[in-house]
Coordinates of C-alpha atoms and ligand atoms in Angstrom, one line a residue:
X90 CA -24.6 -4.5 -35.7
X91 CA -23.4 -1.6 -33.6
X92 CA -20.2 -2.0 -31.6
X93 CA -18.6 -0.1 -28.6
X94 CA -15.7 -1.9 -26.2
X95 CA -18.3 -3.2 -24.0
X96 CA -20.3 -5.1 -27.1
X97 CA -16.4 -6.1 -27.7
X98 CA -15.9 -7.6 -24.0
X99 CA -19.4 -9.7 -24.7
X100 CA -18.5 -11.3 -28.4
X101 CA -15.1 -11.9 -27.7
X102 CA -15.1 -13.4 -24.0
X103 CA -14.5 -17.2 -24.2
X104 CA -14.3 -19.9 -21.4
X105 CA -10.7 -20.7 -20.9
X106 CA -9.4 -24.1 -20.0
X107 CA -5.5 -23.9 -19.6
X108 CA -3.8 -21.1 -17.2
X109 CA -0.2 -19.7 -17.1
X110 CA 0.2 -19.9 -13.2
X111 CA 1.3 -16.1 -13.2
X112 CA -0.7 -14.8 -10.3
X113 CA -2.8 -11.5 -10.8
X114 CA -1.8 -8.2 -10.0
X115 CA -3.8 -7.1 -6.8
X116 CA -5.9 -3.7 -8.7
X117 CA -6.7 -6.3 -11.1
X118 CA -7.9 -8.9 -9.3
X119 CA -9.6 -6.6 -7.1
X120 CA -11.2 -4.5 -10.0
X121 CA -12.7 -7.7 -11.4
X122 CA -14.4 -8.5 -7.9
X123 CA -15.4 -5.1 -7.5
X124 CA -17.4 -6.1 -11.1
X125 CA -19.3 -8.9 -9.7
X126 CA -20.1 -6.8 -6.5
X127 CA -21.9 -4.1 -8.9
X128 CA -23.7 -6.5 -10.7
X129 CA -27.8 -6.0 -10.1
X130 CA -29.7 -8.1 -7.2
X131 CA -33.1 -9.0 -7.0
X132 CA -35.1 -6.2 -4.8
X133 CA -31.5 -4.9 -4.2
X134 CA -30.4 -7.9 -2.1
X135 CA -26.8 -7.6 -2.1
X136 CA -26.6 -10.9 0.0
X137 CA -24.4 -12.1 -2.5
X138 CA -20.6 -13.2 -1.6
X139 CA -17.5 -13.4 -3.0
X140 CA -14.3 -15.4 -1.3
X141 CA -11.3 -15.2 -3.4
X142 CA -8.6 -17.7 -3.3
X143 CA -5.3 -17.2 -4.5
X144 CA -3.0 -19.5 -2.2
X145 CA -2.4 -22.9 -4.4
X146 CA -2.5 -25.0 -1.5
X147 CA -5.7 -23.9 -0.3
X148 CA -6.9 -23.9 -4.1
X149 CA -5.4 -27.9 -4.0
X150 CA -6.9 -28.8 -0.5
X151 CA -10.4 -27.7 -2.5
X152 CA -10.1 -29.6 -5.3
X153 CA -9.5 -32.4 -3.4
X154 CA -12.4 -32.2 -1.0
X155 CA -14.8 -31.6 -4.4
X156 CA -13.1 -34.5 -6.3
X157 CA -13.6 -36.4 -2.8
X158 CA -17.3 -35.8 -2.8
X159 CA -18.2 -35.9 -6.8
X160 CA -16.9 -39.4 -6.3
X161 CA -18.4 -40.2 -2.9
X162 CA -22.0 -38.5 -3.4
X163 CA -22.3 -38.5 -7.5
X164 CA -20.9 -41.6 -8.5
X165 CA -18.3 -39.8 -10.7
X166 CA -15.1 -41.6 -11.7
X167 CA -12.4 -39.1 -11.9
X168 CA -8.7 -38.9 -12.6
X169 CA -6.1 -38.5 -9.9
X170 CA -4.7 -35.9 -11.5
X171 CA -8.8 -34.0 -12.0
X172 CA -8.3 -30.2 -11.0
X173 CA -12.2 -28.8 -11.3
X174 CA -10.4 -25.1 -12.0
X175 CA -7.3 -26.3 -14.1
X176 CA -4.8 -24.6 -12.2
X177 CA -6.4 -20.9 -12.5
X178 CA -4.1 -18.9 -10.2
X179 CA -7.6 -17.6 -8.5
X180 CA -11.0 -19.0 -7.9
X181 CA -14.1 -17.0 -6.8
X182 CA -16.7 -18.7 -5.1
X183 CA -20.1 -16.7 -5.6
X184 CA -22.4 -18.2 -3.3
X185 CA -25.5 -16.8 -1.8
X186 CA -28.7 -16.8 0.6
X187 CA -30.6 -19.7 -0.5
X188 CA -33.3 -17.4 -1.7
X189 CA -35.4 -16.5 -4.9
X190 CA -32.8 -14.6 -6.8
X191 CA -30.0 -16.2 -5.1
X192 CA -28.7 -18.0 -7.8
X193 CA -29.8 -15.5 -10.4
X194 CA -27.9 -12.6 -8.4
X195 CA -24.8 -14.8 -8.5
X196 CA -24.8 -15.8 -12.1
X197 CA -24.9 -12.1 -12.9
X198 CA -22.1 -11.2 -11.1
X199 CA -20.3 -13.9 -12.4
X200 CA -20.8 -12.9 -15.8
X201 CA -19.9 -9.3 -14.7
X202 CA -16.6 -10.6 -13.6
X203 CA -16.1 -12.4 -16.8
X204 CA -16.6 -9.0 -18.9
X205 CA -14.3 -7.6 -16.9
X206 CA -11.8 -10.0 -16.5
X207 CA -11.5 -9.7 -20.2
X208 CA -12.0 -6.4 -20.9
X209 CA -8.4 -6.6 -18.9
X210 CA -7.1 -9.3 -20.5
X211 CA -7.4 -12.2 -17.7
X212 CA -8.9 -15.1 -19.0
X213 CA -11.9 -17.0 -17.1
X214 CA -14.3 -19.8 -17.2
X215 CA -17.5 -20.7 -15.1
X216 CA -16.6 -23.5 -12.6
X217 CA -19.4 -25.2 -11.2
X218 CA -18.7 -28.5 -9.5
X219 CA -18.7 -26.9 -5.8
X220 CA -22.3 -25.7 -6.6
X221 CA -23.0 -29.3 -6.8
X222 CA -20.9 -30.3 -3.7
X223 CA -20.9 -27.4 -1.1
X224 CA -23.1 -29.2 1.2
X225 CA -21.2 -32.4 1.4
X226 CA -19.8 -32.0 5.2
X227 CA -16.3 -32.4 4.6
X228 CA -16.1 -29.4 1.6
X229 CA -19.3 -27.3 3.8
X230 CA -16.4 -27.2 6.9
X231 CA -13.5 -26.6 4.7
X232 CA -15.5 -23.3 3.1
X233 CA -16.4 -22.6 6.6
X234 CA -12.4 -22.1 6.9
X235 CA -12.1 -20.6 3.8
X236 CA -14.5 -17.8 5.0
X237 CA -17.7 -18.6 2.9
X238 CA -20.9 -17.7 4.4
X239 CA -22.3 -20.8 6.2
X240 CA -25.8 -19.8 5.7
X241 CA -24.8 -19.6 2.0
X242 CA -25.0 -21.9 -0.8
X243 CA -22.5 -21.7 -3.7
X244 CA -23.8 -21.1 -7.0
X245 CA -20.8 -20.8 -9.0
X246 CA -17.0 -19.8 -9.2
X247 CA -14.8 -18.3 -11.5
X248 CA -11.7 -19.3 -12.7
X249 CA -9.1 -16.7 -13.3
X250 CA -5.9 -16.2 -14.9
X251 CA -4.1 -15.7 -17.6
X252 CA -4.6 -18.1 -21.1
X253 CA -2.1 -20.4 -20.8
X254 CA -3.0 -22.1 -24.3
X255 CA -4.7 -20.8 -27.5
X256 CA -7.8 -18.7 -27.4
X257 CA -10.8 -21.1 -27.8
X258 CA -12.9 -20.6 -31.1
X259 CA -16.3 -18.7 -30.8
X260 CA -19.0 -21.0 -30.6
X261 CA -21.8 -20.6 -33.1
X262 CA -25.5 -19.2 -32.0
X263 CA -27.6 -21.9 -32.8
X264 CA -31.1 -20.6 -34.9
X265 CA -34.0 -19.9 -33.4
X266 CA -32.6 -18.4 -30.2
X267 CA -34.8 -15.0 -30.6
X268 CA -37.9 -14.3 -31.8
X269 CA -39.9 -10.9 -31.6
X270 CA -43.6 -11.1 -30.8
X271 CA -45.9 -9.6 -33.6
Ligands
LIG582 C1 -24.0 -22.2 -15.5 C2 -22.8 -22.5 -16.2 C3 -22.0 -23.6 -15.7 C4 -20.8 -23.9 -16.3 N1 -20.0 -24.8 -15.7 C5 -18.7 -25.1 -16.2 C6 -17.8 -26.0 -15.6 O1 -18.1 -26.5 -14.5 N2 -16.6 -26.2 -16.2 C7 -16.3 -25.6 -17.4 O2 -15.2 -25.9 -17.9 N3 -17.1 -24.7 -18.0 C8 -18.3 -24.4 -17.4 N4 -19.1 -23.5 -18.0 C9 -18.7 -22.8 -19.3 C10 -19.5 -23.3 -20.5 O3 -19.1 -24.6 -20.8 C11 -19.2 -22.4 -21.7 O4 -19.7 -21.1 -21.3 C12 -19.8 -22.8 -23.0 O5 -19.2 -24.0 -23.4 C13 -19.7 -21.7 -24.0 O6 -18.4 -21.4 -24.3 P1 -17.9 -19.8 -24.1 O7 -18.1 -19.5 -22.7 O8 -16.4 -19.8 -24.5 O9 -18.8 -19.0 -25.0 C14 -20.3 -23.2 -17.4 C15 -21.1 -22.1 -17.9 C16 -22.3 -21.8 -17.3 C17 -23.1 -20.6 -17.8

């Protein structure tokens, strides 16, 4: 298999679960939004939006709101202590027209930031509990407030940070997961 630092960035990039609170420094961060925002768009959409949160308290008031509504709206029974983004100094919320390639534009650029997030050393993770709870009014008026789109839905966020625990072990591919026509 060839190799090259970008092949590097894609077999070595791991969801990460446990953050140092150590915020980002402000190129980095803004390099690995700059990331998402190249990513490619169906027919060159660009709709795509990215609201980055770095103040805890806002990152708390969020949590609480989704915790609020996976309880309320899915039946979930969660912890006290549940944090959706455990504790990432940053979150990115990618959210997006409600179009055909909304969702696929977002998951792109989510994956972009990932790549580069590591490629810098900033560990990540997809969080996806407000994709699931955006529209429940009380966390739709806080994102209003936070600055999302209100025309948008989300379809993701990433959690960003440095690895505050040990680096997670490579999941295996499981077989069968290509085949080549004849
Ligand atoms: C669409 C999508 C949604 C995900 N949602 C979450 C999530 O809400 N919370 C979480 O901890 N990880 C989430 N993940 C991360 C996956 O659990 C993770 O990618 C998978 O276990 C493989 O691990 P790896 O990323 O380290 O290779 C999500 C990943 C994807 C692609």
């Amino acid at each position: 298999m060839k190799t090259n630092p970008v092949l590097d960035a894609i077999r070595n990039r791991r969801s990460v679960r446990t953050y140092d609170p150590r915020p980002l420094p402000a190129d980095v961060l803004a390099t690995i939004v700059e990331a998402g925002t190249l990513a490619p768009t169906g027919m060159n959409a660009q709709t795509f939006h990215f609201t980055v949160i770095q103040d805890a308290e806002k990152l708390h008031e969020l949590n609480r709101l989704i915790r609020t509504a996976l309880i309320r709206y899915e039946g979930r029974q969660l912890n006290e202590d549940y944090c959706c983004y455990y504790d990432a100094p940053v979150l990115v919320i990618a959210s997006n027209e409600p179009t055909r390639t909304g969702g696929m534009d977002c998951a792109c650029a989510l994956q972009n930031m990932f790549l580069a997030a590591h490629s810098l050393g900033i560990a990540s993770c997809w969080i996806n509990q407000l994709s699931y709870t955006c529209d429940a009014p009380e966390v739709r008026a806080y994102l209003k407030r936070l600055g999302v789109p209100t025309v948008h839905k989300v379809y993701g966020c990433a959690a960003l940070g440095y690895n505050g625990g040990k680096e997670p072990a490579a999941h295996p591919r499981k077989e069968g997961l290509v085949s080549y026509a004849e």
